Structures are given as structure tokens and as C-alpha cells.
mmCIF file of C-alpha atoms in Angstrom:
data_model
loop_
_atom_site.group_PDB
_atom_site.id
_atom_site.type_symbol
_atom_site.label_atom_id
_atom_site.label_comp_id
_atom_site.label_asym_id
_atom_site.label_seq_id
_atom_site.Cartn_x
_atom_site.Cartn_y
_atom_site.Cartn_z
ATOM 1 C CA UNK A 270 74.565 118.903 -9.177
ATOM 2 C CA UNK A 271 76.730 116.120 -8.186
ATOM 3 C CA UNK A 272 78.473 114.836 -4.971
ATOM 4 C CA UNK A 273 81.929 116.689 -6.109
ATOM 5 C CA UNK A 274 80.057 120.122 -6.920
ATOM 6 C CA UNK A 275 78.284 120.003 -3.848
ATOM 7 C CA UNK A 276 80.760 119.075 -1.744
ATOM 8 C CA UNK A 277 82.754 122.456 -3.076
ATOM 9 C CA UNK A 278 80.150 124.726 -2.388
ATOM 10 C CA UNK A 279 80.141 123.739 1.004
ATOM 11 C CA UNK A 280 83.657 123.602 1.255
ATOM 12 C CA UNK A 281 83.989 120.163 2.666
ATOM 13 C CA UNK A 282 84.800 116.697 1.378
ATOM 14 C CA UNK A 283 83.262 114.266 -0.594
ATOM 15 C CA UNK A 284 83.297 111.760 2.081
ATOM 16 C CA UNK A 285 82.003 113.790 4.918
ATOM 17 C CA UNK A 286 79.181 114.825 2.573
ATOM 18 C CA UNK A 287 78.298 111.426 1.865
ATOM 19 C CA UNK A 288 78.322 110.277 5.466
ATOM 20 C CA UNK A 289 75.591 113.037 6.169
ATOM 21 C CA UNK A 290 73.585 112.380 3.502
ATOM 22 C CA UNK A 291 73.903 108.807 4.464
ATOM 23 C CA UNK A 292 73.376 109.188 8.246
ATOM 24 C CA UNK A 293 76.533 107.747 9.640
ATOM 25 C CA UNK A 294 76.811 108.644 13.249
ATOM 26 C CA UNK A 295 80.527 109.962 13.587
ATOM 27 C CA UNK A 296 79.235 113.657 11.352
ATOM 28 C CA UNK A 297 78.119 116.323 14.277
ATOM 29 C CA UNK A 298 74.362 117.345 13.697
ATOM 30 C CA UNK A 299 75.255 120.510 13.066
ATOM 31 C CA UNK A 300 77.106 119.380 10.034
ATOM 32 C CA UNK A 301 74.506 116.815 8.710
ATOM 33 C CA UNK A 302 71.735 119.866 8.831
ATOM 34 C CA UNK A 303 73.820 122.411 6.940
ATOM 35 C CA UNK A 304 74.427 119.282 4.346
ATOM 36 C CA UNK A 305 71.070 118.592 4.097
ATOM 37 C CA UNK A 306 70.157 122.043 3.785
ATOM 38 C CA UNK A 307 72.181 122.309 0.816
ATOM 39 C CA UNK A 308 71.435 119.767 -0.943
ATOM 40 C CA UNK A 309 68.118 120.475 -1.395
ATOM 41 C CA UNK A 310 68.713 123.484 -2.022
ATOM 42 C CA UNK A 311 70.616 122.742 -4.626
ATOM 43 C CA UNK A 312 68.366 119.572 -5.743
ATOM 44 C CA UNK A 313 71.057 117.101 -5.064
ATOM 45 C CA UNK A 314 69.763 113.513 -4.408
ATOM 46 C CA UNK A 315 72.314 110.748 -3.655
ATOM 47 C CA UNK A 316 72.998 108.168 -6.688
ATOM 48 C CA UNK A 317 70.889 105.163 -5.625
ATOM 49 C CA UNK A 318 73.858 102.838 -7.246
ATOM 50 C CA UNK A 319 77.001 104.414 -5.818
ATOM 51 C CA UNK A 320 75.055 105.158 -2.053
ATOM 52 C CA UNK A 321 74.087 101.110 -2.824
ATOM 53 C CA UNK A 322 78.447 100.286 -3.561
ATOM 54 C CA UNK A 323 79.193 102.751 -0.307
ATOM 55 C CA UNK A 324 76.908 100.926 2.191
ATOM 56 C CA UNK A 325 77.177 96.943 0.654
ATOM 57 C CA UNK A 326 73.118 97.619 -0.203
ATOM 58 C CA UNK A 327 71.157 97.573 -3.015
ATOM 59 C CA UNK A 328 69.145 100.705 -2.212
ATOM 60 C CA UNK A 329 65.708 98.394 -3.539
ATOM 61 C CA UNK A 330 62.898 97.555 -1.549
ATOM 62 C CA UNK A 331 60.728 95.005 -2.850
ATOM 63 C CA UNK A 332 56.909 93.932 -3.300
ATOM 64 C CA UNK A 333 56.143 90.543 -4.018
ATOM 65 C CA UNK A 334 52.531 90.000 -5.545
ATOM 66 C CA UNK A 335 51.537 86.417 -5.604
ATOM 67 C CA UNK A 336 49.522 85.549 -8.291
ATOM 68 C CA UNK A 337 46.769 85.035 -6.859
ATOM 69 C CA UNK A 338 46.771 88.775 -5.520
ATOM 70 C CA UNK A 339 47.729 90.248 -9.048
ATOM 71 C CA UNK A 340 44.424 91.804 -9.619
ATOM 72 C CA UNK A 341 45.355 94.266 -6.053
ATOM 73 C CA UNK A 342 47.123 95.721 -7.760
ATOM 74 C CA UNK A 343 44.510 97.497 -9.738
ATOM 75 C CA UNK A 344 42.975 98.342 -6.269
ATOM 76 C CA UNK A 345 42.981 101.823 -5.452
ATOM 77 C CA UNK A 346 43.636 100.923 -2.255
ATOM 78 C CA UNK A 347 47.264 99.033 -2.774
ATOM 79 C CA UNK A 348 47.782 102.413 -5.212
ATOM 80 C CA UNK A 349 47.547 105.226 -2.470
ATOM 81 C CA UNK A 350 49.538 102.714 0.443
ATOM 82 C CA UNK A 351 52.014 101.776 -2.451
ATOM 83 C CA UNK A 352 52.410 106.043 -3.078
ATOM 84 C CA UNK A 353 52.561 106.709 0.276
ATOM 85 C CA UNK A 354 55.412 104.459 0.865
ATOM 86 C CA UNK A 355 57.090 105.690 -2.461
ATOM 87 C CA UNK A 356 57.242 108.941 -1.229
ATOM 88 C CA UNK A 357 59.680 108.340 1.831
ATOM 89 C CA UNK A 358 61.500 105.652 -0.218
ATOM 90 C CA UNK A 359 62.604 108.317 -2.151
ATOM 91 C CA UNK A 360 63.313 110.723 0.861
ATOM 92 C CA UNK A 361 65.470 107.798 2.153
ATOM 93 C CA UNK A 362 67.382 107.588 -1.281
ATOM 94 C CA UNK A 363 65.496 103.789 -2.059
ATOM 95 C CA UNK A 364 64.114 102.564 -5.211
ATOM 96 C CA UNK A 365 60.584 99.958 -5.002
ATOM 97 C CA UNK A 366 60.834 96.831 -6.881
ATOM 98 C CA UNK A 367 57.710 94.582 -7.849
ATOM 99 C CA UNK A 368 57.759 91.119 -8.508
ATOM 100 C CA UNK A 369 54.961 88.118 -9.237
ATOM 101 C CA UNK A 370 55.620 84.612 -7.563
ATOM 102 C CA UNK A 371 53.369 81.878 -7.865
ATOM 103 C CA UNK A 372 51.559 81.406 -4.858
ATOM 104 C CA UNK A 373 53.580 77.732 -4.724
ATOM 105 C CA UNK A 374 56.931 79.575 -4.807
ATOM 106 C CA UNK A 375 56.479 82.186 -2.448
ATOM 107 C CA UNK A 376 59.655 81.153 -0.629
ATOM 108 C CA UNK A 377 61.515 80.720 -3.638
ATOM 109 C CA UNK A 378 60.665 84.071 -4.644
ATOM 110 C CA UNK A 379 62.004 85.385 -1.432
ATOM 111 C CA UNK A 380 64.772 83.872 -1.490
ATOM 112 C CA UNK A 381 65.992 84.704 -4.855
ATOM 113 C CA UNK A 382 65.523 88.084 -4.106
ATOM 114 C CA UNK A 383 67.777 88.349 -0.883
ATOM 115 C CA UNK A 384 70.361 85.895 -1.827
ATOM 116 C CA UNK A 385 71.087 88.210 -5.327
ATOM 117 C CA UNK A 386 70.829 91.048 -3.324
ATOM 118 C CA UNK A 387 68.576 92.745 -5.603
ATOM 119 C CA UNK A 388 65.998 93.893 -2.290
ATOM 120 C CA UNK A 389 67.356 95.270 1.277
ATOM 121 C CA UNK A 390 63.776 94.582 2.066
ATOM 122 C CA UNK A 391 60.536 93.569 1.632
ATOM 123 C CA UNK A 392 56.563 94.779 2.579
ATOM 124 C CA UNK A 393 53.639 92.424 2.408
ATOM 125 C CA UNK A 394 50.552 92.931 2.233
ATOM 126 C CA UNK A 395 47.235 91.841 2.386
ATOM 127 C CA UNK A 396 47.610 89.276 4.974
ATOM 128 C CA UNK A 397 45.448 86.488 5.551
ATOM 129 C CA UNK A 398 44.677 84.523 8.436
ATOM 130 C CA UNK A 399 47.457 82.070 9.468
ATOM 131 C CA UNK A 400 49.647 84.163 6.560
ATOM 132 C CA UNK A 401 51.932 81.788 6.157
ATOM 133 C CA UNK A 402 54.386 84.509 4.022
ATOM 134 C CA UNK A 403 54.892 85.879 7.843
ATOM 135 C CA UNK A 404 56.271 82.473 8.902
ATOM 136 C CA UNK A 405 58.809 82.425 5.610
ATOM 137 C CA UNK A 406 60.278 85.599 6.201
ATOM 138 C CA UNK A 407 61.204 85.766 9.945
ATOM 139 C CA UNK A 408 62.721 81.768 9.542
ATOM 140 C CA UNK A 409 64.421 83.547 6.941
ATOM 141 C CA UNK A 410 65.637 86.974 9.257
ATOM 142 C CA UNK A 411 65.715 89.211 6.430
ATOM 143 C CA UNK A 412 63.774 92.773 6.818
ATOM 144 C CA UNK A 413 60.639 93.101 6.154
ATOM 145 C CA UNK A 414 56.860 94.725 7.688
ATOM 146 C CA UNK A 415 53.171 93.917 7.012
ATOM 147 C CA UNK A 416 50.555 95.841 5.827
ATOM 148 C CA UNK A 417 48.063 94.465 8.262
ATOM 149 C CA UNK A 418 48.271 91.481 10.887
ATOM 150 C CA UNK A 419 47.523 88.037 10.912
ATOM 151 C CA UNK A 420 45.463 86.318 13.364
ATOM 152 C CA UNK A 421 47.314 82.716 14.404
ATOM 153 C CA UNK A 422 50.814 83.633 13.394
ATOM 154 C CA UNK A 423 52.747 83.613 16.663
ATOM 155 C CA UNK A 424 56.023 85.178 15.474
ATOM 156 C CA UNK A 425 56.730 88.480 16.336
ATOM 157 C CA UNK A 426 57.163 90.902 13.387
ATOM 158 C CA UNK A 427 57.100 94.178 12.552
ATOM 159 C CA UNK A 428 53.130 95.733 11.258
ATOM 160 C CA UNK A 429 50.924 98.470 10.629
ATOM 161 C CA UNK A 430 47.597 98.616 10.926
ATOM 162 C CA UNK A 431 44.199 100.130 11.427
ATOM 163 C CA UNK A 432 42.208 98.864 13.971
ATOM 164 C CA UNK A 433 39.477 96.969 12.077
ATOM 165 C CA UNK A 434 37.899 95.511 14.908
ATOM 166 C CA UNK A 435 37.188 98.897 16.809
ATOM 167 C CA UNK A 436 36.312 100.847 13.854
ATOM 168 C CA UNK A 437 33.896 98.083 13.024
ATOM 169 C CA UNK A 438 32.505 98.016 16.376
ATOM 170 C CA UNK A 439 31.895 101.802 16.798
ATOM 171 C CA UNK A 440 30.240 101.400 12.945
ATOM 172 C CA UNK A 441 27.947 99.157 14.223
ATOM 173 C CA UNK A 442 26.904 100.403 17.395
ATOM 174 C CA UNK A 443 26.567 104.274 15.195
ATOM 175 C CA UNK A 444 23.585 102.331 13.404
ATOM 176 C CA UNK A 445 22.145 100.892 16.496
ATOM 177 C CA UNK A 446 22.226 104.135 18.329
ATOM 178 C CA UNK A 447 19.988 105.297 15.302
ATOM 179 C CA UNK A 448 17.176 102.792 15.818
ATOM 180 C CA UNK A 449 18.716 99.907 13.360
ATOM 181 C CA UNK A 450 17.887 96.270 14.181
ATOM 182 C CA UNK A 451 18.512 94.673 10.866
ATOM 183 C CA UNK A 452 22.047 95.205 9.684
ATOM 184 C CA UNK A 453 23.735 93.551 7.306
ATOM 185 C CA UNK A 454 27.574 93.539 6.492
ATOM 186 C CA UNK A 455 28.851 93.125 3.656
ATOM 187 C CA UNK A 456 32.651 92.072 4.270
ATOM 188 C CA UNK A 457 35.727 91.414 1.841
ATOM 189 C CA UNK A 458 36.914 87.708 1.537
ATOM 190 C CA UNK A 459 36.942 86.595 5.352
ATOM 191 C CA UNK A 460 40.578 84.354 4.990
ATOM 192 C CA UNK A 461 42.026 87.701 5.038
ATOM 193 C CA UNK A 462 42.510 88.986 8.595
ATOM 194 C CA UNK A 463 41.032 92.433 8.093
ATOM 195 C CA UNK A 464 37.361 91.054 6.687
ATOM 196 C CA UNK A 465 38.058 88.305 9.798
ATOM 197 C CA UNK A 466 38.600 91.554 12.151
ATOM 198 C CA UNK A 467 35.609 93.680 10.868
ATOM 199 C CA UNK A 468 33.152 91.069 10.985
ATOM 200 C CA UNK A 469 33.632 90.344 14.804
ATOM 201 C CA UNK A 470 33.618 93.938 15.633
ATOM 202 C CA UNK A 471 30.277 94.075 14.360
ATOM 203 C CA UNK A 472 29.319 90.979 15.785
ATOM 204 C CA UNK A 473 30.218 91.549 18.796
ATOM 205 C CA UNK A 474 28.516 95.478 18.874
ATOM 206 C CA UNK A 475 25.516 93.416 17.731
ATOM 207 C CA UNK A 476 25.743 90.868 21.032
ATOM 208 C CA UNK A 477 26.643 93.689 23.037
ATOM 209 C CA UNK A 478 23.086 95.521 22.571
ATOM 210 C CA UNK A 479 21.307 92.016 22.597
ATOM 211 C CA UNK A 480 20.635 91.512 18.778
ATOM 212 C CA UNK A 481 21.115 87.689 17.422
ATOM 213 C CA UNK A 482 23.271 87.611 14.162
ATOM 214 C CA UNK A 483 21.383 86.566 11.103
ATOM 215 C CA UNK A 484 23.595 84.901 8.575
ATOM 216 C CA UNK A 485 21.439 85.698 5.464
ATOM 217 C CA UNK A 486 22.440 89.743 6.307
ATOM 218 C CA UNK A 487 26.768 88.658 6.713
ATOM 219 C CA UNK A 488 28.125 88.454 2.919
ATOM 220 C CA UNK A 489 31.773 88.047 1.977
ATOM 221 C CA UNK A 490 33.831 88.352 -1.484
ATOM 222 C CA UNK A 491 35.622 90.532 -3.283
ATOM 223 C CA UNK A 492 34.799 93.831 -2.743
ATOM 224 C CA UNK A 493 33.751 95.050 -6.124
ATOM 225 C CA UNK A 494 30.968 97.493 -7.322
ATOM 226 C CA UNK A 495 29.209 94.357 -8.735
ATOM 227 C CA UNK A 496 29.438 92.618 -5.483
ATOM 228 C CA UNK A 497 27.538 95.570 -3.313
ATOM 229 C CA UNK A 498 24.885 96.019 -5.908
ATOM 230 C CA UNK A 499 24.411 91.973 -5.824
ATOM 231 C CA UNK A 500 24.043 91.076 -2.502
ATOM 232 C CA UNK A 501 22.272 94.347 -1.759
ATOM 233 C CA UNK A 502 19.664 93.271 -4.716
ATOM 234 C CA UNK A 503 18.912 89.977 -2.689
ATOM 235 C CA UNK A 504 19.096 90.767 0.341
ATOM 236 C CA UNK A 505 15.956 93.792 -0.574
ATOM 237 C CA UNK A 506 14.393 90.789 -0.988
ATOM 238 C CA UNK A 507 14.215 89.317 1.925
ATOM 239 C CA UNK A 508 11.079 88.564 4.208
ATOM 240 C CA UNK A 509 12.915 90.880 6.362
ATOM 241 C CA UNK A 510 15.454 93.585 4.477
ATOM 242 C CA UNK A 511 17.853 95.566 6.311
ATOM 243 C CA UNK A 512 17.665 98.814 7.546
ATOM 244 C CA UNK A 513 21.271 99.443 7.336
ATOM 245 C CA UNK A 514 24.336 98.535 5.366
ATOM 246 C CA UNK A 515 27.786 98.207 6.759
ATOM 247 C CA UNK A 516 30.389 97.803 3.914
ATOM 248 C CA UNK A 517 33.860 96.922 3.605
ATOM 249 C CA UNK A 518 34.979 99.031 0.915
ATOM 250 C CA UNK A 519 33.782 102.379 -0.637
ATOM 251 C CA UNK A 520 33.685 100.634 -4.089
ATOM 252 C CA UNK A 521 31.524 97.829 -2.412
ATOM 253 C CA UNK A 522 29.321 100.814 -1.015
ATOM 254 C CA UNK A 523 28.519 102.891 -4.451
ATOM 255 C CA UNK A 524 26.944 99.361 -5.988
ATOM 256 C CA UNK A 525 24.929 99.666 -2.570
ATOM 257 C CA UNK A 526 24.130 103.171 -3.410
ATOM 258 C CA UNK A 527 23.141 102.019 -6.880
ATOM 259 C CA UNK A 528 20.912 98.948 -5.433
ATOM 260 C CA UNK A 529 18.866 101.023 -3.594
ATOM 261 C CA UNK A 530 18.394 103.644 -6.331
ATOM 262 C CA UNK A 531 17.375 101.116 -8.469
ATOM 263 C CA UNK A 532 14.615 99.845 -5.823
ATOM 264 C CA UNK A 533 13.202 103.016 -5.043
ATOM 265 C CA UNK A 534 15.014 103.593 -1.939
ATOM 266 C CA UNK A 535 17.173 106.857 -0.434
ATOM 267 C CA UNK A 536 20.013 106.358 0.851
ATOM 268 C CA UNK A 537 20.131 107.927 4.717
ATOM 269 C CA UNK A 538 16.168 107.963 4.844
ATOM 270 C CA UNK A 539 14.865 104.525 3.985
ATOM 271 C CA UNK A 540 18.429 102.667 4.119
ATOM 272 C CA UNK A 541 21.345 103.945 5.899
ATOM 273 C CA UNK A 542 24.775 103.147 4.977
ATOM 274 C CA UNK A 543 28.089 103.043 6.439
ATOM 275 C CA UNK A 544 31.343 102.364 4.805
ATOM 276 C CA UNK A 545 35.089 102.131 4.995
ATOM 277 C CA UNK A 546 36.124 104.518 2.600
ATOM 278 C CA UNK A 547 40.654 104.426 3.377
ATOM 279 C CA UNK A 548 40.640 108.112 2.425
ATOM 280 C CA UNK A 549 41.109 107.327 -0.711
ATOM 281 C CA UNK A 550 42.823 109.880 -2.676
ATOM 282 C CA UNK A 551 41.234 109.014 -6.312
ATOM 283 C CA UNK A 552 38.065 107.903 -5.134
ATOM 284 C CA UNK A 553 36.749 110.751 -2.454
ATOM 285 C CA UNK A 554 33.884 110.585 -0.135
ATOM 286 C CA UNK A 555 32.184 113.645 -1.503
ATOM 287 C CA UNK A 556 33.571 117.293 -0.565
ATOM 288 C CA UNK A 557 32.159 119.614 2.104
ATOM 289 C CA UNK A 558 29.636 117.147 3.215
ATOM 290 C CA UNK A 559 30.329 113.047 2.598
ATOM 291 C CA UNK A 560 28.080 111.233 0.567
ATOM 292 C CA UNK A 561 28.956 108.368 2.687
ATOM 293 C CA UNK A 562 29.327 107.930 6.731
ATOM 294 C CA UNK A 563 32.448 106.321 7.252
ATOM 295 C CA UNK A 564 35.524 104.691 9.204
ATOM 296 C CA UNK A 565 38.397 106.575 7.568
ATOM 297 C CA UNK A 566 41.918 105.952 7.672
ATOM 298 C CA UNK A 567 44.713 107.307 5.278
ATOM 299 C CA UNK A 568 46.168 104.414 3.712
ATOM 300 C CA UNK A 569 48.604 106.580 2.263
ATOM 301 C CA UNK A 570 49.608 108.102 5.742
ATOM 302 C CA UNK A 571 50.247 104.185 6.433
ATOM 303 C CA UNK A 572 52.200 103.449 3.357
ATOM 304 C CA UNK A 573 54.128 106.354 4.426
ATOM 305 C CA UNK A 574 54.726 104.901 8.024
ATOM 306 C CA UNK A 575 55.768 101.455 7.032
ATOM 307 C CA UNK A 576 58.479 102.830 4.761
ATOM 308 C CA UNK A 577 59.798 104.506 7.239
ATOM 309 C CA UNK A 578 58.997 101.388 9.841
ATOM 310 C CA UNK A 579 61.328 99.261 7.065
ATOM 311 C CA UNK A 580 64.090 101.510 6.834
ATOM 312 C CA UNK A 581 64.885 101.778 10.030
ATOM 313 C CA UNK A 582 64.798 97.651 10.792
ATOM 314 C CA UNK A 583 67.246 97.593 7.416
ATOM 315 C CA UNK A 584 69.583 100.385 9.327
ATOM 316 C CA UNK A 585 68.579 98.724 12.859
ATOM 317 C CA UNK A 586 67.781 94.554 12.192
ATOM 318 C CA UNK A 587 68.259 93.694 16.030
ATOM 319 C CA UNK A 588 66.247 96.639 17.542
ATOM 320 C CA UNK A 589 62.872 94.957 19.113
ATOM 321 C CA UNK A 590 60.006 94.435 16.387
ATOM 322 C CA UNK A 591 57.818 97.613 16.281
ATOM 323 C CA UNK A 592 54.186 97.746 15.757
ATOM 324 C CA UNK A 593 51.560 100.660 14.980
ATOM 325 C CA UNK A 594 48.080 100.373 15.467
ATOM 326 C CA UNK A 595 46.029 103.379 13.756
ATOM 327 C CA UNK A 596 42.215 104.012 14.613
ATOM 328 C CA UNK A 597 40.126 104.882 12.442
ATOM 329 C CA UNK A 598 37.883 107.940 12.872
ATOM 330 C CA UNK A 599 34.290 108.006 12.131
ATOM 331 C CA UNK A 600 32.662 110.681 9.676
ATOM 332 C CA UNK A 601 29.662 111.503 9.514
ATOM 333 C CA UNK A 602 27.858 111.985 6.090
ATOM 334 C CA UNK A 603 24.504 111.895 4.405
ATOM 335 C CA UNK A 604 24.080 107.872 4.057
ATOM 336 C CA UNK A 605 22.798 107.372 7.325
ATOM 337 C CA UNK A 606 19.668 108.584 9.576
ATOM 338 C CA UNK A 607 16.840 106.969 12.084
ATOM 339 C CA UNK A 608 15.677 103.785 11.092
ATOM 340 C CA UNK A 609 12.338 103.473 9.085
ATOM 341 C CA UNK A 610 9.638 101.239 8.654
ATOM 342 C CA UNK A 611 9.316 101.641 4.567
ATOM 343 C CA UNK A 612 12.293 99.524 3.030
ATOM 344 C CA UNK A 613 9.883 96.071 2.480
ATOM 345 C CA UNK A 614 10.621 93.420 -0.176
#
């Protein structure tokens, strides 16, 4: 059905249909609700190029990947915030553009984009500390929201986020409730402000019950399968092995699982583990009862949020700079129990 046939069956014009699809203020709420009633009813969704010539926008928001982020991408994690924030681009009538830039050109790439007006806005994500993409866009005052924060940006901008350093914290302090003294981390790449965040929640849960950090059980880098079975290999191997694993990343956590398989070891009796599994909706912790304890937080729910975050600063751009911090909740699962005296090099 198109704007003309719809507008007939509800017996009123084209323009006042558009306006309350398009959510001008002068239509009444009563007649924006019966117009979106019937249009999905009917299955009517507003042309993204003539809603796009009506409002002076392009109807596009944008992702700009540098390159040396293009293999996120393939991270299920950037999938499920990247469908979440599809979902109610859609609802709002917007299309999702991505682009590469070098990281050299970031600027450049920004810059194109706004002054073709082929984006109304832009998200970025995976932020690292002192993210200097942050700095870019507000000089430039064009719309945009992060996917995370950045520690040592002093701008004020619009974000999303989960609170890494309490989840972290509450991780940590899980294990030492349980009788853990040894326990390692094993973070993401700490230049990017969430592995930054994690790592001093657990630090400071460790200083808070008295236990000195001990730098050969704190690893950082990618957070691959590889990684977690790698570091978890050497650090079995220590004079003194861990009784507990935090991870960064569910991925990061199954090479843990697999370390300790391949040493003998059960996970949640001789080695407990805790991870950060995102709710991820193609990789899931298990199904009555987790495999894994973990910090989870829908990064879906959160691409979801910052769409709608977006939109409104593209409708609103002088309204103050919002900002939602999620907490993670803590779930309980079969990789963790008391500490033991058996895992030994």
C-alpha cells in the first residue's frame, strides 16, 4: 500500500498522513494513533527517499569502521548491538550505512559523509582511551552516540554503556567470597576503555579484601578462543596457578574451558571461571542451567537504545547530551565453586 491508498482508507490527506507518520507536532495524538494503527495494519512503511526529500534528510545513519577495527566486524558482539540498533532504525523509517576509513583519515571520512549528506548520523564504537574520534565529531557538531565511553575525553557527548567497572568488581569479589586467592584476568586489549574499566574493577575488589595484584595472572589481547586457551596453558604452569579465571569475553572463556580440559582439570571444581558473556544471541551461555557464571548484559537491548538515543539528538540536536549507564547482572552457572587445593603445575 502506498501513501495515496492509505491516506483514502482513512479518509484523510496525504499530507496529514505524512506528518503523523513523520511525527510533526501540529497532528492531535488522537490522529497520529489511528494513523499509525493503520498503517500497520495495512503494512505501510514510509519511502525512506521521499520521507528523506520531505524533511531535507537523508534517512541514513552511518558506521564508520576504521581499518584497523575491520576484523569487529566479524565479532558477534558488534553483530547483535549492530541488530539491535537495526531494528528501531527501521521502526524510525532509517536505513544503516557502513563505511571503512583509514585510521589516518578518520576526519576525512566524517566529513565526507556529512557534507554529501549521505548520513543524518553517526554511532561509534569501540572506544578507546583518549578516543580521539569523540574529539572529531563534537568540534564537528554533527549527531552522533558511542557505544561505550572514553576515559580522558572531556567533551560531553551522548553514550551507552554497561558498567564495566562494577560488574567487574562484583565478578571478582563472587570468586573471593568462594575461597579464591589466585585470580587471574584475562582482559581484551587495555587502550580500549572497557578492558581499562574491567581491569580496575577487579583490581580494586582484589585491594579491597587485602590481596596484592600479581602481574603474571593480568593478560590482555584480543579476545579470541586462541588467546584464552594460550594464556590459560601458561599460566597452569606457573609455580603458583590460579584458582580462578575472570575473562573478558565468552569466546576468550571456551579456550579457557578447553585449557583446562586439556590439563586434566574441571571447570567449577578444580578451576572456577567467570565470564562476560553480552547475552549473546548466537553464542548462548548454555540453556536451563549456564555453563558459564557470568556478568550479562544484552548488547542488543543496547544497540536498540542508542538508536533510539541518535534519533532523537537528529530530531532534537540542542537538547542536553544524554547518557545511559546499564549494569550488568550476575548469573550464576556451573563454572564456578569453593576454591581447591588440586590445580598444581
Amino acid at each position: 500500500m502506498n501513501l495515496k491508498q492509505l491516506s483514502e482508507v482513512l479518509g484523510l490527506s496525504q499530507t496529514t498522513v505524512s506528518r503523523a507518520l513523520n511525527g510533526y507536532p501540529e497532528v492531535s495524538e488522537d490522529t497520529r494513533a489511528r494513523v499509525q494503527a493503520a498503517a500497520r495494519k495495512h503494512g505501510y512503511r514510509p519511502n525512506s527517499r521521499a520521507k528523506g526529500l520531505a524533511t531535507g534528510r537523508s534517512m541514513v545513519i552511518g558506521h564508520v569502521i576504521p581499518s584497523s577495527s575491520r576484523h569487529e566486524m566479524v565479532n558477534p558482539i558488534f553483530g547483535d548491538f549492530v541488530a539491535g540498533a537495526a531494528k528501531k532504525y527501521a521502526e524510525h523509517g532509517y536505513d544503516m550505512m557502513f563505511t571503512n576509513a583509514d585510521d589516518t583519515s578518520i576526519e576525512e571520512a566524517y566529513r565526507s559523509l556529512f557534507q554529501r549528506g549521505a548520513v543524518d548520523g553517526v554511532v561509534l564504537q569501540g572506544p578507546k582511551v583518549n578516543e580521539p574520534r569523540i574529539e572529531v565529531l563534537t568540534r564537528m557538531g554533527v549527531p552522533f552516540i558511542v557505544h561505550g565511553r572514553s576515559t580522558g575525553v572531556d567533551a560531553q557527548y551522548d553514550w551507552i554503556d554497561v558498567n564495566n567497572k562494577s560488574s567487574f568488581m562484583r565478578a571478582t569479589r563472587f570468586l573471593i567470597d568462594l575461597g579464591h586467592r589466585r585470580i587471574a584476568l584475562i582482559n581484551g586489549l587495555e587502550d580500549m576503555d572497557f578492558a581499562q574499566r574491567r581491569r580496575d574493577g577487579y583490581l580494586e575488589a582484589l585491594g579491597q579484601a587485602g590481596l596484592a595484584p600479581d602481574a603474571n595472572l593480568m593478560r590482555s589481547a584480543e579476545m579470541t578462543e586462541v588467546y584464552g586457551h594460550h594464556e590459560t596453558q601458561n599460566m597452569l604452569r606457573l609455580e603458583s596457578p590460579p584458582t580462578a579465571i575472570l575473562c573478558s569475553s565468552m569466546i576468550s572463556a571456551i579456550g579457557v574451558r578447553r585449557a583446562l580440559s586439556e590439563n586434566g582439570f574441571e571447570m567449577g571444581t578444580d578451576v572456577s571461571v567467570i565470564a562476560h558473556d553480552d547475552d549473546l544471541s548466537y553464542l548462548k551461555n548454555g540453556q536451563d542451567v549456564p555453563i558459564f557464571t557470568a556478568t550479562r548484559s544484552s548488547v542488543r537491548q543496547a544497540g536498540e537504545m542508542a538508536a533510539d538515543m541518535l534519533i532523537q539528538r537528529i530530531k532534537s540536536p540542542n537538547d542536553p547530551v544524554k547518557t545511559r549507564l546499564l549494569e550488568a547482572e550476575l548469573v550464576v552457572g556451573r563454572s564456578t565453586g569453593p576454591a581447591t587445593n588440586r590445580v598444581q603445575p
